[in-house]
Amino acid sequence: MRRTEPLRKLVRETTLSVSDLVYPLFVTHGKNARNEIVSMPGIFQLSVDLLPGEIKEIAGLGIPAVILFGIPETKDETGSSGYDPDSIIQQAIKSIKKTAPELLVITDVCLCEYTSHGHCGVIKDGEVDNDATLDFLARMAVSHAKAGADIVAPSDMMDGRVKAVRQALDGAGFEQTPILSYAAKYASAFYGPFRDAAESAPQFGDRRSYQMDPPNIREAMREIGTDIDEGADMVMVKPALAYLDVIRRARDTFNYPLAAYNVSGEYSMVKAAAQQGWIDEQQIVMEILTSIKRAGADIIITYHAKDAARWIV
Ligand code: PBG
């Protein structure tokens, strides 16, 4: 059954489709800005005025959704540029919805891109204050929904945030806006290049007091279970490749749409090796994305989405 491609195709168990993919976008302030991220070749910070061209390309490739990250002009202690109605993400959502109304806009709800200290929550006595952060996250989610976001995705890993976001959305008339929860998000070194891209590295300490400890899998199931109980409509495991077992366990445990985030460091490693001529980029990318789907993900967030959309036949 392996002798020819038609035979292999007949018995193939996993098929990757463009409709599984979500493409991340970094939106920056200013005009005519297209800054390539050094550690992520082919990925750019784009200013809002340059979004229409990019969005037409993405929609034209059949990619169903983008997830947005903002690089605001100003940052402060509580990340107020994250929920200001005229801030970067709010402008970006409006622009995208004008260019391609059908393209789903997912927004990352987290303080780290907007706080002067770079942590995902507000700081009290040198530590992230879980409960005090919830109100800011809820405000940010509502401001994204008001601007036209289709799905909000809290990525901060505070306890109780899904409930806080759900209540705030419902209270503001956004009962229909789904929540994609970054439910099992590990404290991973694979986020390094993203922090260059989003300019969101913590200025002191690290994220291990709120993101998950990589050796734990039972805890990941608890995190996902809690988020579902609090009202998450879809859940995510992140990163993907070093956590395929977590994706598989989540798929077998919960009957909810499951996303996996093929994160920045995973992308950078492939790009670096490909640039050296050490690997075949196309084959490696397709193998990686297929493995994430085979592990059980329904939705794959990946910086390779545009390339993969061209390669999927
Ligand atoms: C925000 C956030 C991060 C990523 C997505 N949302 C960074 C972090 O937690 O430090 C990482 C994405 C990637 O590495 O591609 N908290």
Short mmCIF file of C-alpha atoms in Angstrom, two decimals, residues 108-214:
data_model
loop_
_atom_site.label_atom_id
_atom_site.label_comp_id
_atom_site.label_asym_id
_atom_site.label_seq_id
_atom_site.Cartn_x
_atom_site.Cartn_y
_atom_site.Cartn_z
CA ASP A 108 -4.26 37.99 21.75
CA VAL A 109 -5.45 39.26 25.13
CA CYS A 110 -2.44 39.77 27.38
CA LEU A 111 -0.72 42.67 29.11
CA CYS A 112 2.91 41.86 28.22
CA GLU A 113 2.95 43.78 24.93
CA TYR A 114 1.56 46.89 26.64
CA THR A 115 3.26 47.00 30.04
CA SER A 116 6.50 48.90 30.69
CA HIS A 117 7.79 45.91 32.72
CA GLY A 118 6.84 43.34 30.07
CA HIS A 119 4.95 40.99 32.41
CA CYS A 120 1.57 39.50 31.49
CA GLY A 121 -0.07 40.96 34.59
CA VAL A 122 0.13 44.00 36.84
CA ILE A 123 2.90 44.09 39.44
CA LYS A 124 2.49 44.39 43.21
CA ASP A 125 5.47 44.20 45.57
CA GLY A 126 7.68 42.90 42.75
CA GLU A 127 5.32 40.06 41.81
CA VAL A 128 2.54 39.57 39.27
CA ASP A 129 -0.79 40.13 41.03
CA ASN A 130 -3.16 37.53 39.56
CA ASP A 131 -6.50 38.88 40.74
CA ALA A 132 -5.73 42.55 40.12
CA THR A 133 -4.86 41.64 36.51
CA LEU A 134 -8.26 40.15 35.67
CA ASP A 135 -10.04 43.47 35.35
CA PHE A 136 -7.47 44.78 32.86
CA LEU A 137 -7.71 41.64 30.75
CA ALA A 138 -11.50 41.86 30.76
CA ARG A 139 -11.34 45.50 29.64
CA MET A 140 -8.93 44.61 26.85
CA ALA A 141 -11.14 41.77 25.60
CA VAL A 142 -14.20 44.04 25.52
CA SER A 143 -12.31 46.76 23.65
CA HIS A 144 -11.20 44.18 21.05
CA ALA A 145 -14.78 42.93 20.66
CA LYS A 146 -16.02 46.51 20.30
CA ALA A 147 -13.50 47.13 17.53
CA GLY A 148 -14.82 44.06 15.71
CA ALA A 149 -12.74 41.06 16.83
CA ASP A 150 -14.39 37.73 16.02
CA ILE A 151 -12.62 35.70 18.72
CA VAL A 152 -10.61 36.78 21.78
CA ALA A 153 -7.70 34.68 22.99
CA PRO A 154 -6.42 35.29 26.53
CA SER A 155 -2.75 34.22 26.73
CA ASP A 156 -1.70 35.62 30.10
CA MET A 157 -2.18 32.42 32.18
CA MET A 158 -3.76 34.19 35.17
CA ASP A 159 -6.20 31.99 37.13
CA GLY A 160 -9.84 32.94 36.60
CA ARG A 161 -9.29 35.06 33.49
CA VAL A 162 -11.63 33.11 31.22
CA LYS A 163 -14.51 33.67 33.65
CA ALA A 164 -13.63 37.36 34.01
CA VAL A 165 -13.42 37.82 30.23
CA ARG A 166 -16.68 35.89 29.65
CA GLN A 167 -18.57 37.96 32.23
CA ALA A 168 -17.23 41.23 30.85
CA LEU A 169 -18.07 40.30 27.25
CA ASP A 170 -21.58 39.22 28.21
CA GLY A 171 -22.08 42.38 30.24
CA ALA A 172 -21.08 44.53 27.28
CA GLY A 173 -23.42 42.79 24.84
CA PHE A 174 -20.85 40.45 23.28
CA GLU A 175 -22.48 37.16 24.32
CA GLN A 176 -21.70 35.82 20.85
CA THR A 177 -17.95 36.44 20.94
CA PRO A 178 -16.12 33.12 21.48
CA ILE A 179 -13.08 32.68 23.72
CA LEU A 180 -10.06 30.72 22.54
CA SER A 181 -8.14 30.12 25.74
CA TYR A 182 -4.38 29.62 25.76
CA ALA A 183 -5.22 27.01 28.41
CA ALA A 184 -2.02 24.97 28.65
CA LYS A 185 0.71 27.49 27.98
CA TYR A 186 4.16 26.46 29.12
CA ALA A 187 6.99 28.70 30.34
CA SER A 188 9.02 27.95 27.23
CA ALA A 189 12.33 29.10 25.78
CA PHE A 190 10.68 28.64 22.37
CA TYR A 191 9.02 32.08 22.76
CA GLY A 192 12.39 33.89 22.54
CA PRO A 193 12.07 35.20 18.96
CA PHE A 194 8.45 36.29 19.56
CA ARG A 195 9.59 38.55 22.36
CA ASP A 196 11.86 40.34 19.87
CA ALA A 197 8.96 40.55 17.44
CA ALA A 198 6.43 41.82 19.99
CA GLU A 199 8.98 43.74 22.08
CA SER A 200 7.49 42.02 25.12
CA ALA A 201 10.39 40.47 27.04
CA PRO A 202 9.98 40.79 30.83
CA GLN A 203 12.26 43.51 32.20
CA PHE A 204 12.90 41.53 35.41
CA GLY A 205 12.44 37.87 36.36
CA ASP A 206 10.66 35.46 34.04
CA ARG A 207 7.19 34.03 33.44
CA ARG A 208 7.56 30.83 35.45
CA SER A 209 5.29 32.04 38.25
CA TYR A 210 2.30 32.06 35.89
CA GLN A 211 3.10 29.95 32.82
CA MET A 212 3.26 26.16 33.22
CA ASP A 213 6.26 24.09 34.23
CA PRO A 214 7.32 22.09 31.12
#
